[in-house]
Structures are given as C-alpha cells and as structure tokens.
Tab-separated table of C-alpha atoms and ligand atoms in Angstrom:
chain	number	residue	atom	x	y	z
F	1	UNK	CA	-143.341	-4.317	-39.677
F	2	UNK	CA	-142.151	-5.213	-36.126
F	3	UNK	CA	-140.148	-8.042	-34.188
F	4	UNK	CA	-143.855	-9.406	-32.900
F	5	UNK	CA	-145.546	-11.904	-34.744
F	6	UNK	CA	-148.711	-13.308	-34.524
F	7	UNK	CA	-149.500	-16.776	-35.108
F	8	UNK	CA	-153.014	-17.252	-33.599
F	9	UNK	CA	-155.561	-15.076	-31.748
F	10	UNK	CA	-156.635	-18.088	-29.302
F	11	UNK	CA	-156.883	-15.853	-25.543
F	12	UNK	CA	-156.389	-12.821	-24.141
F	13	UNK	CA	-153.427	-13.784	-21.748
F	14	UNK	CA	-151.213	-14.497	-25.103
F	15	UNK	CA	-150.906	-10.439	-25.596
F	16	UNK	CA	-148.317	-8.737	-23.592
F	17	UNK	CA	-148.160	-4.931	-23.652
F	18	UNK	CA	-145.885	-4.691	-26.742
F	19	UNK	CA	-148.429	-6.511	-28.714
F	20	UNK	CA	-151.286	-5.068	-27.769
F	21	UNK	CA	-149.403	-1.769	-28.868
F	22	UNK	CA	-148.900	-2.924	-32.013
F	23	UNK	CA	-152.189	-4.240	-32.436
F	24	UNK	CA	-153.531	-0.881	-31.789
F	25	UNK	CA	-151.075	0.947	-33.577
F	26	UNK	CA	-152.179	-1.099	-36.596
F	27	UNK	CA	-155.545	-0.349	-35.849
F	28	UNK	CA	-155.007	3.271	-35.565
F	29	UNK	CA	-153.732	2.615	-39.102
F	30	UNK	CA	-156.296	0.919	-40.679
F	31	UNK	CA	-158.923	3.430	-39.051
F	32	UNK	CA	-157.087	6.427	-40.790
F	33	UNK	CA	-156.620	4.529	-44.425
F	34	UNK	CA	-160.169	3.492	-44.374
F	35	UNK	CA	-161.637	6.917	-43.308
F	36	UNK	CA	-158.615	8.531	-45.922
F	37	UNK	CA	-157.321	7.179	-49.018
F	38	UNK	CA	-157.364	3.614	-49.129
F	39	UNK	CA	-153.755	2.872	-49.962
F	40	UNK	CA	-154.090	-0.749	-47.829
F	41	UNK	CA	-157.175	-1.637	-49.947
F	42	UNK	CA	-155.481	-4.368	-51.783
F	43	UNK	CA	-152.821	-5.255	-48.962
F	44	UNK	CA	-154.499	-8.586	-48.576
F	45	UNK	CA	-154.965	-9.414	-52.480
F	46	UNK	CA	-154.909	-12.984	-52.893
F	47	UNK	CA	-155.892	-14.238	-49.279
F	48	UNK	CA	-158.661	-16.122	-48.081
F	49	UNK	CA	-160.515	-15.775	-44.777
F	50	UNK	CA	-162.715	-18.790	-43.929
F	51	UNK	CA	-165.522	-17.728	-41.770
F	52	UNK	CA	-166.774	-20.783	-39.687
F	53	UNK	CA	-169.584	-19.827	-37.256
F	54	UNK	CA	-171.261	-22.895	-35.458
F	55	UNK	CA	-173.311	-20.079	-33.428
F	56	UNK	CA	-174.940	-17.170	-34.566
F	57	UNK	CA	-173.045	-13.600	-34.983
F	58	UNK	CA	-174.082	-10.326	-36.137
F	59	UNK	CA	-171.085	-8.009	-35.209
F	60	UNK	CA	-167.883	-10.075	-35.398
F	61	UNK	CA	-168.774	-11.922	-38.554
F	62	UNK	CA	-169.530	-9.601	-40.528
F	63	UNK	CA	-167.191	-7.216	-39.267
F	64	UNK	CA	-164.412	-9.740	-39.757
F	65	UNK	CA	-165.820	-10.492	-43.390
F	66	UNK	CA	-166.030	-6.677	-44.019
F	67	UNK	CA	-162.626	-6.425	-42.831
F	68	UNK	CA	-161.025	-8.785	-44.804
F	69	UNK	CA	-162.634	-7.432	-48.126
F	70	UNK	CA	-161.671	-3.868	-47.189
F	71	UNK	CA	-158.352	-5.430	-47.365
F	72	UNK	CA	-158.879	-6.682	-50.798
F	73	UNK	CA	-158.859	-10.650	-49.510
F	74	UNK	CA	-161.832	-12.991	-50.113
F	75	UNK	CA	-164.323	-14.942	-47.643
F	76	UNK	CA	-165.508	-18.230	-47.820
F	77	UNK	CA	-168.012	-19.349	-45.317
F	78	UNK	CA	-171.135	-21.384	-44.777
F	79	UNK	CA	-174.352	-19.799	-43.242
F	80	UNK	CA	-174.147	-21.696	-40.370
F	81	UNK	CA	-171.595	-24.183	-39.812
F	82	UNK	CA	-173.115	-26.387	-37.558
F	83	UNK	CA	-176.083	-27.319	-39.779
F	84	UNK	CA	-174.525	-26.931	-43.276
F	85	UNK	CA	-171.093	-27.651	-42.627
F	86	UNK	CA	-169.964	-31.692	-42.334
F	87	UNK	CA	-170.155	-31.314	-38.617
F	88	UNK	CA	-173.682	-32.004	-39.116
F	89	UNK	CA	-172.784	-35.462	-40.268
F	90	UNK	CA	-170.343	-36.112	-37.397
F	91	UNK	CA	-167.142	-34.651	-38.687
F	92	UNK	CA	-164.572	-33.989	-35.871
F	93	UNK	CA	-163.718	-29.941	-35.530
F	94	UNK	CA	-159.939	-31.443	-36.112
F	95	UNK	CA	-160.769	-33.044	-39.420
F	96	UNK	CA	-162.902	-29.779	-40.056
F	97	UNK	CA	-159.893	-27.796	-39.728
F	98	UNK	CA	-157.396	-29.812	-41.166
F	99	UNK	CA	-159.439	-29.709	-44.474
F	100	UNK	CA	-160.278	-25.995	-44.249
F	101	UNK	CA	-156.214	-25.503	-44.055
F	102	UNK	CA	-156.030	-26.302	-47.662
F	103	UNK	CA	-158.374	-24.402	-48.706
F	104	UNK	CA	-157.585	-20.859	-46.691
F	105	UNK	CA	-155.311	-18.664	-45.290
F	106	UNK	CA	-156.806	-17.848	-42.142
F	107	UNK	CA	-159.752	-19.283	-40.436
F	108	UNK	CA	-162.258	-17.350	-38.111
F	109	UNK	CA	-164.172	-19.864	-35.960
F	110	UNK	CA	-167.321	-19.329	-33.399
F	111	UNK	CA	-167.758	-22.368	-31.635
F	112	UNK	CA	-170.344	-23.490	-28.846
F	113	UNK	CA	-167.383	-25.451	-26.853
F	114	UNK	CA	-165.045	-23.591	-24.486
F	115	UNK	CA	-161.657	-24.717	-25.600
F	116	UNK	CA	-162.159	-25.362	-29.187
F	117	UNK	CA	-160.293	-22.410	-30.745
F	118	UNK	CA	-157.016	-23.783	-28.774
F	119	UNK	CA	-157.513	-27.265	-30.084
F	120	UNK	CA	-158.097	-26.013	-33.563
F	121	UNK	CA	-154.952	-24.103	-33.083
F	122	UNK	CA	-152.897	-27.030	-31.903
F	123	UNK	CA	-153.471	-28.715	-35.519
F	124	UNK	CA	-153.650	-25.626	-37.479
F	125	UNK	CA	-151.005	-24.591	-40.031
F	126	UNK	CA	-152.604	-21.512	-40.740
F	127	UNK	CA	-154.001	-19.150	-38.296
F	128	UNK	CA	-156.782	-19.685	-36.308
F	129	UNK	CA	-158.899	-16.499	-34.663
F	130	UNK	CA	-161.095	-17.452	-31.911
F	131	UNK	CA	-164.491	-15.421	-32.301
F	132	UNK	CA	-165.946	-16.797	-29.303
F	133	UNK	CA	-165.939	-20.260	-28.336
F	134	UNK	CA	-168.833	-21.015	-25.943
F	135	UNK	CA	-168.768	-19.649	-22.221
F	136	UNK	CA	-164.852	-19.695	-22.930
F	137	UNK	CA	-163.346	-16.390	-24.634
F	138	UNK	CA	-163.856	-13.884	-26.998
F	139	UNK	CA	-160.199	-12.146	-27.334
F	140	UNK	CA	-161.358	-9.872	-30.791
F	141	UNK	CA	-163.558	-8.754	-28.480
F	142	UNK	CA	-161.477	-7.731	-25.942
F	143	UNK	CA	-159.160	-5.976	-28.268
F	144	UNK	CA	-161.776	-3.744	-29.310
F	145	UNK	CA	-162.927	-3.132	-26.008
F	146	UNK	CA	-159.589	-1.901	-25.021
F	147	UNK	CA	-159.192	-0.168	-27.664
F	148	UNK	CA	-162.718	2.015	-27.205
F	149	UNK	CA	-161.711	2.291	-23.290
F	150	UNK	CA	-158.232	4.024	-24.585
F	151	UNK	CA	-160.324	6.486	-26.873
F	152	UNK	CA	-161.633	8.138	-23.815
F	153	UNK	CA	-159.142	7.094	-21.168
F	154	UNK	CA	-155.660	7.365	-23.146
F	155	UNK	CA	-153.436	6.662	-20.666
F	156	UNK	CA	-155.385	3.658	-19.963
F	157	UNK	CA	-154.398	3.680	-15.988
F	158	UNK	CA	-155.946	4.410	-12.829
F	159	UNK	CA	-159.463	3.001	-14.181
F	160	UNK	CA	-162.090	1.595	-12.121
F	161	UNK	CA	-164.563	-0.777	-14.409
F	162	UNK	CA	-167.673	-2.443	-13.362
F	163	UNK	CA	-168.822	-5.544	-15.336
F	164	UNK	CA	-172.363	-6.124	-15.139
F	165	UNK	CA	-174.774	-8.805	-16.038
F	166	UNK	CA	-173.894	-12.719	-16.902
F	167	UNK	CA	-170.252	-13.020	-15.776
F	168	UNK	CA	-170.255	-16.429	-15.393
F	169	UNK	CA	-170.972	-17.292	-19.056
F	170	UNK	CA	-170.011	-14.266	-20.963
F	171	UNK	CA	-166.931	-14.780	-22.404
F	172	UNK	CA	-166.574	-11.149	-23.619
F	173	UNK	CA	-166.536	-10.071	-19.643
F	174	UNK	CA	-164.153	-12.818	-19.274
F	175	UNK	CA	-162.105	-12.328	-21.691
F	176	UNK	CA	-161.763	-8.142	-20.937
F	177	UNK	CA	-160.701	-9.260	-17.668
F	178	UNK	CA	-157.916	-11.066	-18.622
F	179	UNK	CA	-156.467	-8.418	-20.659
F	180	UNK	CA	-156.990	-5.628	-18.425
F	181	UNK	CA	-154.392	-7.526	-16.184
F	182	UNK	CA	-152.177	-5.755	-18.655
F	183	UNK	CA	-152.673	-2.352	-17.709
F	184	UNK	CA	-151.396	-0.381	-14.481
F	185	UNK	CA	-153.533	0.463	-11.538
F	186	UNK	CA	-156.867	-1.076	-12.882
F	187	UNK	CA	-159.753	-1.948	-10.075
F	188	UNK	CA	-163.039	-4.138	-11.216
F	189	UNK	CA	-166.199	-4.603	-9.611
F	190	UNK	CA	-168.120	-7.370	-10.491
F	191	UNK	CA	-172.233	-6.844	-10.496
F	192	UNK	CA	-173.723	-10.148	-11.095
F	193	UNK	CA	-176.826	-12.106	-10.202
F	194	UNK	CA	-175.866	-14.827	-8.024
F	195	UNK	CA	-176.685	-17.562	-10.416
F	196	UNK	CA	-173.961	-16.389	-12.940
F	197	UNK	CA	-171.047	-14.608	-10.773
F	198	UNK	CA	-167.811	-14.306	-12.436
F	199	UNK	CA	-165.572	-17.739	-12.341
F	200	UNK	CA	-162.831	-18.495	-9.844
F	201	UNK	CA	-160.099	-18.926	-12.680
F	202	UNK	CA	-160.577	-15.321	-13.604
F	203	UNK	CA	-160.834	-14.430	-9.825
F	204	UNK	CA	-157.286	-16.408	-9.274
F	205	UNK	CA	-155.939	-14.601	-12.386
F	206	UNK	CA	-156.883	-11.045	-10.940
F	207	UNK	CA	-155.368	-12.057	-7.704
F	208	UNK	CA	-151.949	-13.447	-9.236
F	209	UNK	CA	-151.877	-10.334	-11.421
F	210	UNK	CA	-152.827	-8.261	-8.217
F	211	UNK	CA	-155.709	-6.769	-9.876
F	212	UNK	CA	-158.091	-5.438	-7.074
F	213	UNK	CA	-161.432	-6.910	-7.848
F	214	UNK	CA	-164.764	-6.940	-5.746
F	215	UNK	CA	-168.165	-8.255	-5.978
F	216	UNK	CA	-171.403	-5.955	-5.284
F	217	UNK	CA	-175.103	-6.784	-5.756
F	218	UNK	CA	-176.268	-2.996	-6.165
F	219	UNK	CA	-175.613	-1.134	-9.300
F	220	UNK	CA	-177.135	1.766	-7.928
F	221	UNK	CA	-174.004	1.860	-4.885
F	222	UNK	CA	-171.284	1.449	-7.275
F	223	UNK	CA	-172.334	3.576	-10.332
F	224	UNK	CA	-170.981	6.905	-9.114
F	225	UNK	CA	-167.554	5.743	-8.482
F	226	UNK	CA	-166.504	3.760	-11.922
F	227	UNK	CA	-165.032	5.187	-14.759
F	228	UNK	CA	-166.740	2.645	-17.134
F	229	UNK	CA	-169.512	0.587	-16.940
F	230	UNK	CA	-169.458	-2.829	-19.018
F	231	UNK	CA	-172.661	-4.151	-19.613
F	232	UNK	CA	-173.554	-7.192	-20.780
F	233	UNK	CA	-176.387	-9.873	-21.726
F	234	UNK	CA	-178.020	-12.539	-19.698
F	235	UNK	CA	-176.995	-15.693	-22.071
F	236	UNK	CA	-180.036	-17.263	-22.205
F	237	UNK	CA	-178.747	-19.896	-24.645
F	238	UNK	CA	-176.104	-21.344	-21.910
F	239	UNK	CA	-178.115	-21.540	-18.755
F	240	UNK	CA	-178.970	-25.348	-17.868
F	241	UNK	CA	-181.821	-24.394	-15.707
F	242	UNK	CA	-184.803	-22.362	-16.719
F	243	UNK	CA	-185.427	-21.151	-12.905
F	244	UNK	CA	-181.561	-20.173	-12.746
F	245	UNK	CA	-182.412	-18.177	-16.377
F	246	UNK	CA	-185.362	-16.336	-14.550
F	247	UNK	CA	-183.827	-15.491	-11.645
F	248	UNK	CA	-181.158	-13.688	-13.609
F	249	UNK	CA	-183.052	-12.256	-16.663
F	250	UNK	CA	-183.599	-8.730	-16.247
F	251	UNK	CA	-181.929	-8.215	-13.000
F	252	UNK	CA	-179.796	-5.509	-13.984
F	253	UNK	CA	-181.127	-2.532	-16.190
F	254	UNK	CA	-179.042	0.641	-17.011
F	255	UNK	CA	-182.220	2.891	-16.144
F	256	UNK	CA	-182.196	6.570	-16.954
F	257	UNK	CA	-182.002	7.612	-13.393
F	258	UNK	CA	-178.910	5.343	-12.991
F	259	UNK	CA	-177.156	7.063	-15.566
F	260	UNK	CA	-177.851	10.258	-13.809
F	261	UNK	CA	-175.654	8.826	-11.090
F	262	UNK	CA	-172.739	8.407	-13.345
F	263	UNK	CA	-169.667	10.837	-13.565
F	264	UNK	CA	-170.082	12.964	-17.016
F	265	UNK	CA	-166.638	11.690	-18.204
F	266	UNK	CA	-167.729	8.318	-17.371
F	267	UNK	CA	-168.657	5.958	-20.042
F	268	UNK	CA	-171.063	2.880	-20.969
F	269	UNK	CA	-169.938	-0.115	-22.921
F	270	UNK	CA	-171.916	-3.393	-23.912
F	271	UNK	CA	-170.663	-5.817	-26.316
F	272	UNK	CA	-174.295	-6.272	-28.095
F	273	UNK	CA	-176.717	-7.949	-29.035
F	274	UNK	CA	-178.610	-6.495	-25.948
F	275	UNK	CA	-181.810	-7.492	-24.844
F	276	UNK	CA	-183.288	-5.046	-22.131
F	277	UNK	CA	-180.389	-3.943	-19.934
F	278	UNK	CA	-179.704	-0.832	-21.762
F	279	UNK	CA	-183.078	0.690	-22.539
F	280	UNK	CA	-182.920	2.642	-25.937
F	281	UNK	CA	-183.037	5.797	-24.185
F	282	UNK	CA	-179.570	5.743	-23.082
F	283	UNK	CA	-178.332	5.601	-26.610
F	284	UNK	CA	-178.195	9.441	-26.903
F	285	UNK	CA	-176.989	10.047	-23.385
F	286	UNK	CA	-173.170	11.471	-23.357
F	287	UNK	CA	-171.652	8.695	-21.644
F	288	UNK	CA	-173.203	6.193	-24.400
F	289	UNK	CA	-169.820	4.036	-26.390
F	290	UNK	CA	-171.620	0.862	-27.539
F	291	UNK	CA	-172.090	1.904	-31.177
F	292	UNK	CA	-168.477	3.093	-31.693
F	293	UNK	CA	-167.316	0.094	-30.020
F	294	UNK	CA	-169.005	-2.297	-32.518
F	295	UNK	CA	-167.687	0.039	-34.946
F	296	UNK	CA	-164.095	-0.404	-33.745
F	297	UNK	CA	-164.639	-4.115	-34.367
F	298	UNK	CA	-163.934	-3.451	-37.865
F	299	UNK	CA	-160.603	-1.726	-37.347
F	300	UNK	CA	-159.091	-3.922	-34.967
F	301	UNK	CA	-160.316	-6.783	-36.929
F	302	UNK	CA	-158.749	-5.500	-40.319
F	303	UNK	CA	-155.285	-4.722	-37.943
F	304	UNK	CA	-155.505	-8.274	-36.623
F	305	UNK	CA	-155.941	-10.044	-40.037
F	306	UNK	CA	-152.852	-7.789	-41.439
F	307	UNK	CA	-150.627	-8.428	-38.735
F	308	UNK	CA	-151.613	-12.226	-39.140
F	309	UNK	CA	-151.105	-12.355	-42.928
F	310	UNK	CA	-148.696	-9.793	-44.044
F	311	UNK	CA	-145.778	-12.279	-43.808
F	312	UNK	CA	-147.580	-15.780	-45.000
C	1	CP	N1	-170.202	-8.924	-29.398
C	1	CP	C1	-170.299	-10.096	-30.247
C	1	CP	O1	-169.891	-10.751	-30.519
C	1	CP	O2	-171.420	-9.872	-30.970
C	1	CP	P1	-171.891	-10.960	-32.095
C	1	CP	O3	-172.492	-12.299	-31.156
C	1	CP	O4	-173.209	-10.510	-32.777
C	1	CP	O5	-170.726	-11.394	-32.933
C-alpha cells in the first residue's frame, strides 16, 4: 500500500508527516468501511492480537480488541496481566514478551512503568503497540487526538492549544505535545497545578522544534484565545504524596461559565476517563468532542493494526 512501514508503535516521536498522513488516510478508509460495505471485515483473518494490560483501561483496551475483531482477527488476553499472568510469579517483561512472540502476531501492551514498551520492542520479533507506559507515553491516543483535532481544523496549522490538568503524570498530554511538533504554527499553553507541571523533556523538545509554549495558572485568562482545550484527569495513582494529590485535585474544572468564554468554533477534548474536570452539563455544548474522540480511537486502531500486520 505504501513505501512506509511500521514495525512497532512505541512513542509519538517516531511518526513523521508522511507516516501520519498514511495512518490518517488508512483511518478514513477504516471508518468508511465500517460505516459502509464492510469489504475489510476479514482482512486480518487468521491473525492474533495479544492484549496485555498490566493497568486498567476501558477505551484503549476495548477499542483495540474491537478493532482487531472488526477486521476479522482474534484476540487473546488476560483480565489483568499484573495479577493473572506469570508477572505475578515474578516473570520478567522480556521473558513474557519472548513467550508471547510465539503465540500472537502483535502485542498491545499497557504497563505501569515508563519505557516498558520500548524495552519490549527491543527484543520482540512481532510488533509491540504501546497502549500507555506509566507516566511515559500513550502514542495511539495522540494519533486519535490529532485525528479528532483535524476533524474540526483540517489544515492542522496555526492552532493554539491549551493542555490542562495533570501534565506531569498524564501520558496523553505528553504524547500529544510530542506529536504536535510535526505540524506548522502550533502554540501550546500549559495550565497545570504547580505539583504536576509539564516536565522539562517535553519543553526541551518543543524548544528544539521551535514550538512556542507558555505556562499559565488561570484557565479563565486563556480559554478565550484557544482553538482547542485539552482537559486531563489528575492521575491519583501516580502521586507519591497524598498532600500533592490534594493540592492538584479539582483545581481545574471546566464550568459552564468558563465554556461560555470560548470561541464558538473552538473544541473541548479529553482522553477520558474524567473525574470532575468536565461536568456532565458540558457534554451537550457544541464545543464538546470527547465522545467522538473516543470513537475515533476505534478507527485509528483499526488502521494501525492493518498497517502493522498487512505484510506479515
Ligand atoms: N484514554 C485512555 O487511555 O482511556 P483508558 O484508560 O480507558 O484506556
């Protein structure tokens, strides 16, 4: 289908514009097929996806499993890899990866440690898809985020985007920041509690690629100037101090009053799950895109599975 090939999906930085274009063209094709004549319903017939989740998930796991089945493939899995795989008996990630290489054609892995997907990819003979590695990255989320932003802003340029909430432990905001450097004239505004501000590695990367960014404390001050506001949950499970968590929790809530300050054409996104940062009253606002965003995850993941497995 193309001269580009994907071996693993580990981090956002691995995608260049040509590869992004291929992923999104394939995503359009998957979406059209799923809503249309289902010519691709058996295209991954006979392939097996191992779904290895050491941390909880609703969207990523079920959308990957659904994607594989909707393309005619099958899924092997365990309810909770941390508890019910041999990791509970002390098996190393590299041994588990090596073993799963013999049982499946692709591994979708969510792990509690940053860098775990990269480590698995180093030794794996089959594609590894990083479905979230601790506070590291969540590259497939970033892909579906960009696909969703492009729904509203097809040119994907000259956009001001505010990332709000837990930017330190929130891997979705990290992966999205990396991926946005691939587009022209993007400006980022980070709005985070002082205990979970965006980390230096991302800021350095943005500087390297000349993507302007700034930090602000007051959401009300920036909300009227942005094209997209990307809310995130405070990642309670990753905080080392209860005091720090208390300081961050519920600090940024997108109230109806704040939404009324937004431009009509701007959009609200959230990787979900949400806690209290977007009240349900916002769901019916024309700017709300987070449920479409989650749905786009299915189409993007169908595209990735297809691209990774088509020639194997
Ligand atoms: N956005 C996301 O990763 O959601 P899940 O944790 O439910 O997979």
